[in-house]
CSV table of C-alpha atoms and ligand atoms in Angstrom, one decimal:
chain,number,residue,atom,x,y,z
A,1,UNK,CA,-0.3,0.3,0.0
A,2,UNK,CA,1.3,3.9,-1.1
A,3,UNK,CA,2.8,5.6,1.6
A,4,UNK,CA,0.3,8.7,3.2
A,5,UNK,CA,1.5,11.4,1.5
A,6,UNK,CA,-1.2,14.2,3.4
A,7,UNK,CA,-2.0,12.6,7.2
A,8,UNK,CA,-3.0,15.9,8.3
A,9,UNK,CA,-6.1,14.7,8.6
A,10,UNK,CA,-5.4,11.6,10.6
A,11,UNK,CA,-3.2,14.2,13.0
A,12,UNK,CA,-6.0,16.6,14.0
A,13,UNK,CA,-8.8,13.7,14.8
A,14,UNK,CA,-5.8,12.8,17.0
A,15,UNK,CA,-5.1,16.2,18.2
A,16,UNK,CA,-1.8,16.2,17.3
A,17,UNK,CA,0.0,19.7,16.3
A,18,UNK,CA,-0.6,20.2,12.4
A,19,UNK,CA,1.0,23.2,10.4
A,20,UNK,CA,-2.8,24.6,8.8
A,21,UNK,CA,-6.7,23.1,10.1
A,22,UNK,CA,-7.5,20.4,7.5
A,23,UNK,CA,-10.7,20.5,5.6
A,24,UNK,CA,-13.1,17.7,4.2
A,25,UNK,CA,-16.8,18.1,2.9
A,26,UNK,CA,-19.9,15.9,3.7
A,27,UNK,CA,-21.5,15.1,0.8
A,28,UNK,CA,-18.5,16.6,-1.4
A,29,UNK,CA,-19.0,14.0,-3.8
A,30,UNK,CA,-22.5,14.7,-5.1
A,31,UNK,CA,-25.3,16.2,-7.4
A,32,UNK,CA,-24.0,19.6,-7.3
A,33,UNK,CA,-20.5,18.3,-9.4
A,34,UNK,CA,-21.8,18.1,-12.9
A,35,UNK,CA,-19.3,15.5,-13.6
A,36,UNK,CA,-21.1,13.5,-10.7
A,37,UNK,CA,-24.6,13.4,-12.2
A,38,UNK,CA,-23.1,12.5,-15.4
A,39,UNK,CA,-21.2,9.4,-13.9
A,40,UNK,CA,-24.8,8.9,-11.9
A,41,UNK,CA,-26.8,9.1,-14.9
A,42,UNK,CA,-24.3,6.3,-16.6
A,43,UNK,CA,-24.8,3.9,-13.7
A,44,UNK,CA,-28.6,5.0,-14.3
A,45,UNK,CA,-29.9,5.1,-10.6
A,46,UNK,CA,-28.1,6.2,-7.7
A,47,UNK,CA,-28.0,2.0,-5.7
A,48,UNK,CA,-26.4,1.0,-8.9
A,49,UNK,CA,-23.6,3.8,-8.6
A,50,UNK,CA,-22.8,2.3,-5.0
A,51,UNK,CA,-23.0,-1.2,-6.7
A,52,UNK,CA,-20.7,-0.7,-9.1
A,53,UNK,CA,-17.2,-0.4,-7.4
A,54,UNK,CA,-15.4,1.3,-11.0
A,55,UNK,CA,-18.2,4.1,-10.9
A,56,UNK,CA,-18.1,4.7,-7.0
A,57,UNK,CA,-14.7,5.0,-7.1
A,58,UNK,CA,-14.7,7.8,-9.6
A,59,UNK,CA,-17.0,9.8,-8.2
A,60,UNK,CA,-15.4,9.6,-4.6
A,61,UNK,CA,-12.6,10.8,-7.0
A,62,UNK,CA,-13.9,13.6,-8.5
A,63,UNK,CA,-13.9,16.5,-5.7
A,64,UNK,CA,-10.9,15.6,-4.9
A,65,UNK,CA,-9.3,16.6,-8.7
A,66,UNK,CA,-11.1,19.8,-8.3
A,67,UNK,CA,-10.7,20.8,-4.5
A,68,UNK,CA,-7.9,20.7,-2.1
A,69,UNK,CA,-9.5,18.3,0.0
A,70,UNK,CA,-7.8,16.5,2.8
A,71,UNK,CA,-9.5,13.4,2.6
A,72,UNK,CA,-11.6,11.2,1.0
A,73,UNK,CA,-15.0,9.3,1.8
A,74,UNK,CA,-16.0,6.0,0.7
A,75,UNK,CA,-19.5,6.8,-2.2
A,76,UNK,CA,-22.2,4.4,-0.4
A,77,UNK,CA,-24.8,5.5,1.7
A,78,UNK,CA,-26.1,4.5,5.6
A,79,UNK,CA,-29.2,2.8,3.9
A,80,UNK,CA,-26.8,0.0,2.4
A,81,UNK,CA,-26.6,-2.1,6.1
A,82,UNK,CA,-30.9,-2.1,6.3
A,83,UNK,CA,-30.9,-3.2,2.3
A,84,UNK,CA,-28.2,-5.9,3.1
A,85,UNK,CA,-31.0,-7.1,6.1
A,86,UNK,CA,-33.5,-7.8,3.3
A,87,UNK,CA,-35.7,-4.6,3.3
A,88,UNK,CA,-35.5,-3.9,-0.2
A,89,UNK,CA,-33.7,0.0,-0.4
A,90,UNK,CA,-35.4,2.2,-3.6
A,91,UNK,CA,-35.0,5.6,-4.4
A,92,UNK,CA,-38.1,7.8,-5.9
A,93,UNK,CA,-36.6,10.3,-7.8
A,94,UNK,CA,-37.0,13.4,-5.5
A,95,UNK,CA,-38.1,12.3,-3.0
A,96,UNK,CA,-35.2,10.1,-1.5
A,97,UNK,CA,-35.0,6.7,0.3
A,98,UNK,CA,-37.9,4.2,0.5
A,99,UNK,CA,-37.7,0.7,1.9
A,100,UNK,CA,-40.3,-1.8,0.2
A,101,UNK,CA,-40.7,-3.9,3.6
A,102,UNK,CA,-40.1,-1.6,6.5
A,103,UNK,CA,-39.9,-3.3,9.9
A,104,UNK,CA,-42.7,-2.1,12.1
A,105,UNK,CA,-44.2,-4.4,14.6
A,106,UNK,CA,-41.9,-7.4,17.0
A,107,UNK,CA,-43.0,-9.9,15.3
A,108,UNK,CA,-40.9,-8.1,12.2
A,109,UNK,CA,-38.1,-7.6,14.0
A,110,UNK,CA,-37.3,-10.7,14.9
A,111,UNK,CA,-37.8,-12.2,11.8
A,112,UNK,CA,-35.0,-9.5,10.8
A,113,UNK,CA,-31.4,-11.9,10.3
A,114,UNK,CA,-28.0,-10.8,10.3
A,115,UNK,CA,-26.1,-10.9,6.7
A,116,UNK,CA,-23.0,-11.8,6.1
A,117,UNK,CA,-21.7,-8.8,5.2
A,118,UNK,CA,-18.3,-10.0,3.4
A,119,UNK,CA,-20.9,-11.2,0.4
A,120,UNK,CA,-24.6,-8.8,0.6
A,121,UNK,CA,-22.3,-5.9,0.9
A,122,UNK,CA,-18.9,-7.1,-1.1
A,123,UNK,CA,-19.2,-4.3,-3.4
A,124,UNK,CA,-18.7,-1.8,-0.6
A,125,UNK,CA,-15.3,-3.5,0.1
A,126,UNK,CA,-14.4,-3.9,-3.6
A,127,UNK,CA,-15.2,-0.4,-3.9
A,128,UNK,CA,-12.6,1.0,-0.6
A,129,UNK,CA,-9.7,-1.5,-1.9
A,130,UNK,CA,-10.0,0.1,-5.3
A,131,UNK,CA,-10.4,3.6,-3.3
A,132,UNK,CA,-7.3,3.2,-1.7
A,133,UNK,CA,-5.2,1.9,-4.8
A,134,UNK,CA,-6.3,5.1,-6.8
A,135,UNK,CA,-5.7,7.0,-4.1
A,136,UNK,CA,-2.4,6.0,-4.0
A,137,UNK,CA,-1.5,7.9,-0.8
A,138,UNK,CA,-2.8,11.3,-2.1
A,139,UNK,CA,-5.0,11.6,1.1
A,140,UNK,CA,-6.7,8.7,3.7
A,141,UNK,CA,-9.8,7.7,2.9
A,142,UNK,CA,-12.6,8.0,6.0
A,143,UNK,CA,-15.3,4.4,5.3
A,144,UNK,CA,-18.9,4.9,7.8
A,145,UNK,CA,-21.8,3.8,8.6
A,146,UNK,CA,-25.1,5.4,10.2
A,147,UNK,CA,-26.0,4.9,13.8
A,148,UNK,CA,-28.5,2.3,14.7
A,149,UNK,CA,-30.8,4.9,15.4
A,150,UNK,CA,-30.7,6.7,12.6
A,151,UNK,CA,-31.0,3.3,10.4
A,152,UNK,CA,-33.9,2.2,12.3
A,153,UNK,CA,-35.7,5.4,12.0
A,154,UNK,CA,-36.0,4.4,7.8
A,155,UNK,CA,-36.1,1.1,8.5
A,156,UNK,CA,-39.5,1.7,10.5
A,157,UNK,CA,-40.8,4.8,9.1
A,158,UNK,CA,-40.0,3.1,5.7
A,159,UNK,CA,-38.8,6.6,3.9
A,160,UNK,CA,-37.7,10.0,5.1
A,161,UNK,CA,-39.4,11.5,8.2
A,162,UNK,CA,-39.2,14.5,9.9
A,163,UNK,CA,-41.3,13.4,13.0
A,164,UNK,CA,-40.5,9.9,13.5
A,165,UNK,CA,-44.2,9.1,14.3
A,166,UNK,CA,-44.5,5.2,14.3
A,167,UNK,CA,-40.5,4.4,15.3
A,168,UNK,CA,-41.3,6.8,18.2
A,169,UNK,CA,-44.5,5.1,18.9
A,170,UNK,CA,-42.6,2.1,19.1
A,171,UNK,CA,-40.6,2.9,21.8
A,172,UNK,CA,-43.1,4.3,24.1
A,173,UNK,CA,-45.5,1.4,23.6
A,174,UNK,CA,-42.5,-2.4,23.2
A,175,UNK,CA,-39.1,-0.8,24.1
A,176,UNK,CA,-38.1,-3.6,24.2
A,177,UNK,CA,-38.6,-4.5,20.7
A,178,UNK,CA,-37.1,-0.9,19.9
A,179,UNK,CA,-33.7,-2.1,21.6
A,180,UNK,CA,-34.1,-5.7,19.7
A,181,UNK,CA,-34.1,-3.7,16.1
A,182,UNK,CA,-31.1,-1.5,18.0
A,183,UNK,CA,-29.0,-4.3,18.5
A,184,UNK,CA,-29.1,-6.5,15.6
A,185,UNK,CA,-28.5,-3.4,13.4
A,186,UNK,CA,-25.4,-2.2,15.5
A,187,UNK,CA,-24.0,-6.1,15.2
A,188,UNK,CA,-24.3,-5.7,11.8
A,189,UNK,CA,-22.6,-2.7,11.1
A,190,UNK,CA,-19.4,-4.1,13.8
A,191,UNK,CA,-19.1,-6.2,11.3
A,192,UNK,CA,-20.0,-3.8,8.4
A,193,UNK,CA,-17.4,-0.9,9.8
A,194,UNK,CA,-14.3,-3.7,10.6
A,195,UNK,CA,-14.6,-5.4,7.2
A,196,UNK,CA,-14.1,-1.6,5.5
A,197,UNK,CA,-11.1,-1.4,7.6
A,198,UNK,CA,-9.9,-4.3,6.7
A,199,UNK,CA,-10.3,-3.2,3.2
A,200,UNK,CA,-8.4,0.0,3.4
A,201,UNK,CA,-10.8,2.5,5.4
A,202,UNK,CA,-8.3,5.0,7.8
A,203,UNK,CA,-10.7,6.8,9.8
A,204,UNK,CA,-14.4,6.5,10.5
A,205,UNK,CA,-17.6,8.4,10.8
A,206,UNK,CA,-20.9,7.4,12.1
A,207,UNK,CA,-23.6,9.4,11.2
A,208,UNK,CA,-26.5,9.8,12.8
A,209,UNK,CA,-28.4,12.5,11.5
A,210,UNK,CA,-31.9,11.8,13.6
A,211,UNK,CA,-30.4,11.4,17.4
A,212,UNK,CA,-30.8,14.7,18.9
A,213,UNK,CA,-34.8,14.1,18.1
A,214,UNK,CA,-34.7,12.3,21.2
A,215,UNK,CA,-34.5,13.6,25.1
A,216,UNK,CA,-31.5,13.3,26.8
A,217,UNK,CA,-32.6,9.7,28.4
A,218,UNK,CA,-34.0,8.2,25.5
A,219,UNK,CA,-30.9,9.9,23.2
A,220,UNK,CA,-28.9,8.0,26.1
A,221,UNK,CA,-30.6,4.7,25.8
A,222,UNK,CA,-31.8,4.6,22.1
A,223,UNK,CA,-29.1,6.4,20.1
A,224,UNK,CA,-25.3,6.4,22.2
A,225,UNK,CA,-25.7,3.1,23.7
A,226,UNK,CA,-25.4,1.5,20.7
A,227,UNK,CA,-23.1,3.8,18.8
A,228,UNK,CA,-21.2,2.9,21.9
A,229,UNK,CA,-21.3,-0.8,21.0
A,230,UNK,CA,-19.5,-0.3,18.1
A,231,UNK,CA,-17.3,2.1,18.6
A,232,UNK,CA,-15.9,-0.6,21.6
A,233,UNK,CA,-16.4,-3.6,18.5
A,234,UNK,CA,-14.2,-1.7,16.2
A,235,UNK,CA,-10.6,-2.4,14.9
A,236,UNK,CA,-9.0,0.1,16.5
A,237,UNK,CA,-5.7,0.1,14.8
A,238,UNK,CA,-3.9,-1.8,11.8
A,239,UNK,CA,-0.5,-1.5,10.6
A,240,UNK,CA,0.7,0.2,13.6
A,241,UNK,CA,-2.3,3.3,12.4
A,242,UNK,CA,-4.6,4.3,14.9
A,243,UNK,CA,-7.8,4.5,13.1
A,244,UNK,CA,-10.0,7.5,14.6
A,245,UNK,CA,-13.8,7.5,14.9
A,246,UNK,CA,-15.7,10.3,14.2
A,247,UNK,CA,-19.3,10.4,16.0
A,248,UNK,CA,-21.9,12.9,14.5
A,249,UNK,CA,-25.4,13.5,16.2
A,250,UNK,CA,-26.7,16.4,14.0
A,251,UNK,CA,-28.1,19.3,16.5
A,252,UNK,CA,-26.3,17.6,19.4
A,253,UNK,CA,-25.6,20.5,21.6
A,254,UNK,CA,-25.2,19.4,25.1
A,255,UNK,CA,-25.1,15.9,24.5
A,256,UNK,CA,-21.9,16.7,23.6
A,257,UNK,CA,-20.7,16.2,26.5
A,258,UNK,CA,-22.2,12.6,26.8
A,259,UNK,CA,-20.6,11.4,23.5
A,260,UNK,CA,-17.1,12.0,24.8
A,261,UNK,CA,-17.2,9.3,26.8
A,262,UNK,CA,-17.9,6.6,24.1
A,263,UNK,CA,-14.2,6.2,23.2
A,264,UNK,CA,-14.3,8.7,19.9
A,265,UNK,CA,-11.3,10.2,18.9
A,266,UNK,CA,-14.2,13.1,17.2
A,267,UNK,CA,-17.2,15.0,17.2
A,268,UNK,CA,-18.7,15.8,14.3
A,269,UNK,CA,-20.5,19.5,15.3
A,270,UNK,CA,-23.1,21.6,13.4
A,271,UNK,CA,-23.9,24.8,13.2
A,272,UNK,CA,-26.8,25.4,16.1
A,273,UNK,CA,-23.7,25.3,18.7
A,274,UNK,CA,-20.3,27.6,18.3
A,275,UNK,CA,-16.8,25.3,18.1
A,276,UNK,CA,-16.0,27.5,21.1
A,277,UNK,CA,-18.9,25.9,23.1
A,278,UNK,CA,-18.2,22.8,21.8
A,279,UNK,CA,-14.7,22.9,22.9
A,280,UNK,CA,-15.7,23.6,26.2
A,281,UNK,CA,-18.5,21.0,26.0
A,282,UNK,CA,-15.8,18.5,25.3
A,283,UNK,CA,-13.1,20.0,27.3
A,284,UNK,CA,-10.3,19.2,24.9
A,285,UNK,CA,-10.8,15.7,25.5
A,286,UNK,CA,-11.8,14.7,21.6
A,287,UNK,CA,-10.8,16.6,18.1
A,288,UNK,CA,-13.9,18.6,16.6
A,289,UNK,CA,-15.0,18.8,13.3
A,290,UNK,CA,-17.7,21.4,12.0
A,291,UNK,CA,-19.3,23.5,11.4
A,292,UNK,CA,-19.9,26.2,8.6
A,293,UNK,CA,-23.7,26.3,8.4
A,294,UNK,CA,-24.2,24.7,4.6
A,295,UNK,CA,-26.4,27.7,3.4
A,296,UNK,CA,-23.2,30.0,3.3
A,297,UNK,CA,-22.2,28.3,0.3
A,298,UNK,CA,-25.3,29.8,-1.7
A,299,UNK,CA,-23.5,33.2,-0.5
A,300,UNK,CA,-21.0,35.4,-2.2
A,301,UNK,CA,-17.1,33.9,-2.0
A,302,UNK,CA,-16.3,37.2,0.0
A,303,UNK,CA,-19.2,36.0,2.9
A,304,UNK,CA,-17.9,32.3,2.5
A,305,UNK,CA,-14.5,33.6,3.1
A,306,UNK,CA,-15.9,35.0,6.2
A,307,UNK,CA,-17.5,32.6,7.2
A,308,UNK,CA,-15.0,30.5,6.9
A,309,UNK,CA,-12.7,32.8,9.3
A,310,UNK,CA,-15.3,33.0,12.1
A,311,UNK,CA,-15.6,28.9,11.8
A,312,UNK,CA,-11.9,29.1,12.6
A,313,UNK,CA,-11.8,31.5,15.1
A,314,UNK,CA,-14.4,30.1,17.1
A,315,UNK,CA,-12.0,27.0,17.1
A,316,UNK,CA,-9.3,29.2,18.5
A,317,UNK,CA,-6.0,28.0,18.8
A,318,UNK,CA,-4.0,24.9,18.4
A,319,UNK,CA,-4.9,21.3,17.2
A,320,UNK,CA,-7.8,19.5,16.8
A,321,UNK,CA,-10.0,20.6,14.7
A,322,UNK,CA,-11.4,19.4,11.0
A,323,UNK,CA,-13.4,22.1,9.0
A,324,UNK,CA,-16.2,21.1,7.5
A,325,UNK,CA,-19.8,22.0,7.3
A,326,UNK,CA,-22.1,21.2,10.0
A,327,UNK,CA,-23.9,18.9,7.7
A,328,UNK,CA,-23.7,18.0,4.0
A,329,UNK,CA,-23.4,20.2,0.9
A,330,UNK,CA,-26.3,20.7,-1.2
A,331,UNK,CA,-27.1,20.3,-4.3
A,332,UNK,CA,-28.0,23.8,-5.4
A,333,UNK,CA,-24.2,25.2,-5.0
A,334,UNK,CA,-22.2,26.4,-7.5
A,335,UNK,CA,-18.6,24.3,-7.2
A,336,UNK,CA,-16.2,26.9,-7.1
A,337,UNK,CA,-18.1,28.4,-4.1
A,338,UNK,CA,-17.0,25.3,-2.4
A,339,UNK,CA,-13.3,26.2,-4.1
A,340,UNK,CA,-13.7,29.5,-2.1
A,341,UNK,CA,-14.4,27.8,1.4
A,342,UNK,CA,-11.6,25.0,0.6
A,343,UNK,CA,-9.2,28.1,-0.2
A,344,UNK,CA,-10.2,30.1,2.8
A,345,UNK,CA,-9.4,27.8,5.0
A,346,UNK,CA,-5.9,26.8,3.6
A,347,UNK,CA,-4.9,30.7,3.7
A,348,UNK,CA,-6.7,31.8,7.1
A,349,UNK,CA,-5.7,28.2,9.1
A,350,UNK,CA,-1.9,28.7,9.6
A,351,UNK,CA,-1.9,31.1,12.3
A,352,UNK,CA,-4.2,29.1,14.2
A,353,UNK,CA,-1.3,26.8,15.0
A,354,UNK,CA,2.3,28.5,15.0
A,355,UNK,CA,3.2,26.9,18.6
B,1,LIG,O1,-20.1,12.2,1.9
B,1,LIG,C1,-20.0,11.7,1.1
B,1,LIG,O2,-19.6,12.5,0.0
B,1,LIG,C2,-20.2,10.0,1.3
B,1,LIG,C3,-21.7,10.0,0.4
B,1,LIG,C4,-22.4,9.9,1.7
B,1,LIG,C5,-24.0,9.3,1.0
B,1,LIG,N1,-24.5,9.5,1.4
B,1,LIG,C6,-24.6,9.9,-0.8
B,1,LIG,C7,-25.6,10.0,-0.8
B,1,LIG,C8,-22.8,9.7,2.9
B,1,LIG,C9,-21.6,9.4,3.9
B,1,LIG,C10,-24.0,9.6,3.3
B,1,LIG,C11,-25.0,9.3,4.7
B,1,LIG,C12,-26.5,9.7,4.9
B,1,LIG,N2,-27.2,8.6,3.7
B,1,LIG,C13,-26.8,10.1,5.7
B,1,LIG,C14,-26.3,10.5,6.6
B,1,LIG,C15,-25.6,11.8,7.2
B,1,LIG,C16,-26.7,12.9,6.2
B,1,LIG,O3,-26.8,13.3,5.5
B,1,LIG,O4,-27.5,12.9,7.4
B,1,LIG,C17,-28.4,9.7,5.6
B,1,LIG,C18,-29.3,10.1,6.7
B,1,LIG,C19,-28.5,9.1,4.4
B,1,LIG,C20,-29.9,8.7,3.8
B,1,LIG,C21,-29.7,9.3,2.0
B,1,LIG,N3,-29.6,9.1,1.2
B,1,LIG,C22,-30.8,10.4,2.2
B,1,LIG,C23,-32.0,11.3,3.2
B,1,LIG,C24,-31.1,10.4,0.7
B,1,LIG,C25,-31.9,11.1,-0.2
B,1,LIG,C26,-31.0,12.9,-0.1
B,1,LIG,C27,-31.2,13.8,-1.3
B,1,LIG,O5,-30.8,14.3,-1.4
B,1,LIG,O6,-31.6,13.4,-1.9
B,1,LIG,C28,-29.6,10.0,0.8
B,1,LIG,C29,-28.9,10.0,-1.5
B,1,LIG,C30,-27.4,10.1,-1.4
B,1,LIG,N4,-26.8,9.5,-0.6
B,1,LIG,C31,-27.2,11.4,-2.3
B,1,LIG,C32,-25.7,10.4,-2.3
B,1,LIG,C33,-25.1,11.8,-2.6
B,1,LIG,C34,-28.3,11.7,-3.3
B,1,LIG,C35,-28.5,10.8,-4.2
B,1,LIG,C36,-28.9,11.5,-5.8
B,1,LIG,O7,-27.1,11.3,-6.1
B,1,LIG,O8,-29.9,11.3,-6.0
């Protein structure tokens, strides 16, 4: 395997000194890029793109050709796991993910099987190996999965939902069944992420998009506990290199303080908490990743640069910051605006790393 030429991202996650703040962007491979839309058109639909290792590799590398990014992220989706558990994932154009066979009752949950990930999800690990080969050590590769709670919201609701009525009902009426579901997802996710690491993923991120829909007690019980199970089961070192783990509960706010105890290396922060406050919550025990409001990318390059400056200033001096948005980049963004963001991080961040 080629030697890693840019380790800023891995160093920052471990709070080691760096000459500038590393940067990557959630959903950096995606519809805002015309070259992505072109390849997606070739593949036919989103899942066919995910299932084709050559095309998944191609779209993973596209943003790195345009922008001076410090990490690549596997092109895939958090819903490949329930798809492999037999739920039948499909994407309705313009409407997001859907499942043909949602799980809604204790009986449905009992019947769910834990797939052999090397068979059902082999296409993901093939993509990881190929991406590592094509990256040739340029930057590290991030592997990922959804948190069991967030994945379960889609499995139970059968689609994207803000109110989450069905899974909230299950939590209230049959918490034991919900716990069984979350445990099953967690077990499969551990296998899935360890296989990504085995295939070459150099850091892991867990996306918990819907954890903050729960109040603190329920968050700990239904979201955080299962992320803890995953962290406890992960391979944390490979070939003498630490595999850092980033947890991202969108909208976590003060719950960031609870998340530190999981043994993660870093926490993702969205734009509703400023980084100086987040740094106080976590007492500098872990690194922080974030947190520019994705809507800022709709503004002029000057406004974007000022937004970058504010985020850097909010984190302040010292190591342990990875620059990112507070959530994924949206399809309406002009790619040149992302270029302005990345350039601003390169130009403005060295002053925070002088000692
Ligand atoms: O960040 C990256 O570049 C890596 C790839 C990635 C995708 N999805 C590709 C994708 C990652 C890390 C995800 C995570 C994901 N997927 C999450 C957690 C993060 C978050 O955004 O909160 C969630 C909740 C999903 C589930 C999902 N997948 C939804 C709700 C949708 C529809 C969203 C939309 O904007 O239409 C997807 C589809 C999806 N996943 C797209 C991409 C690039 C758009 C698909 C397309 O080309 O039409």
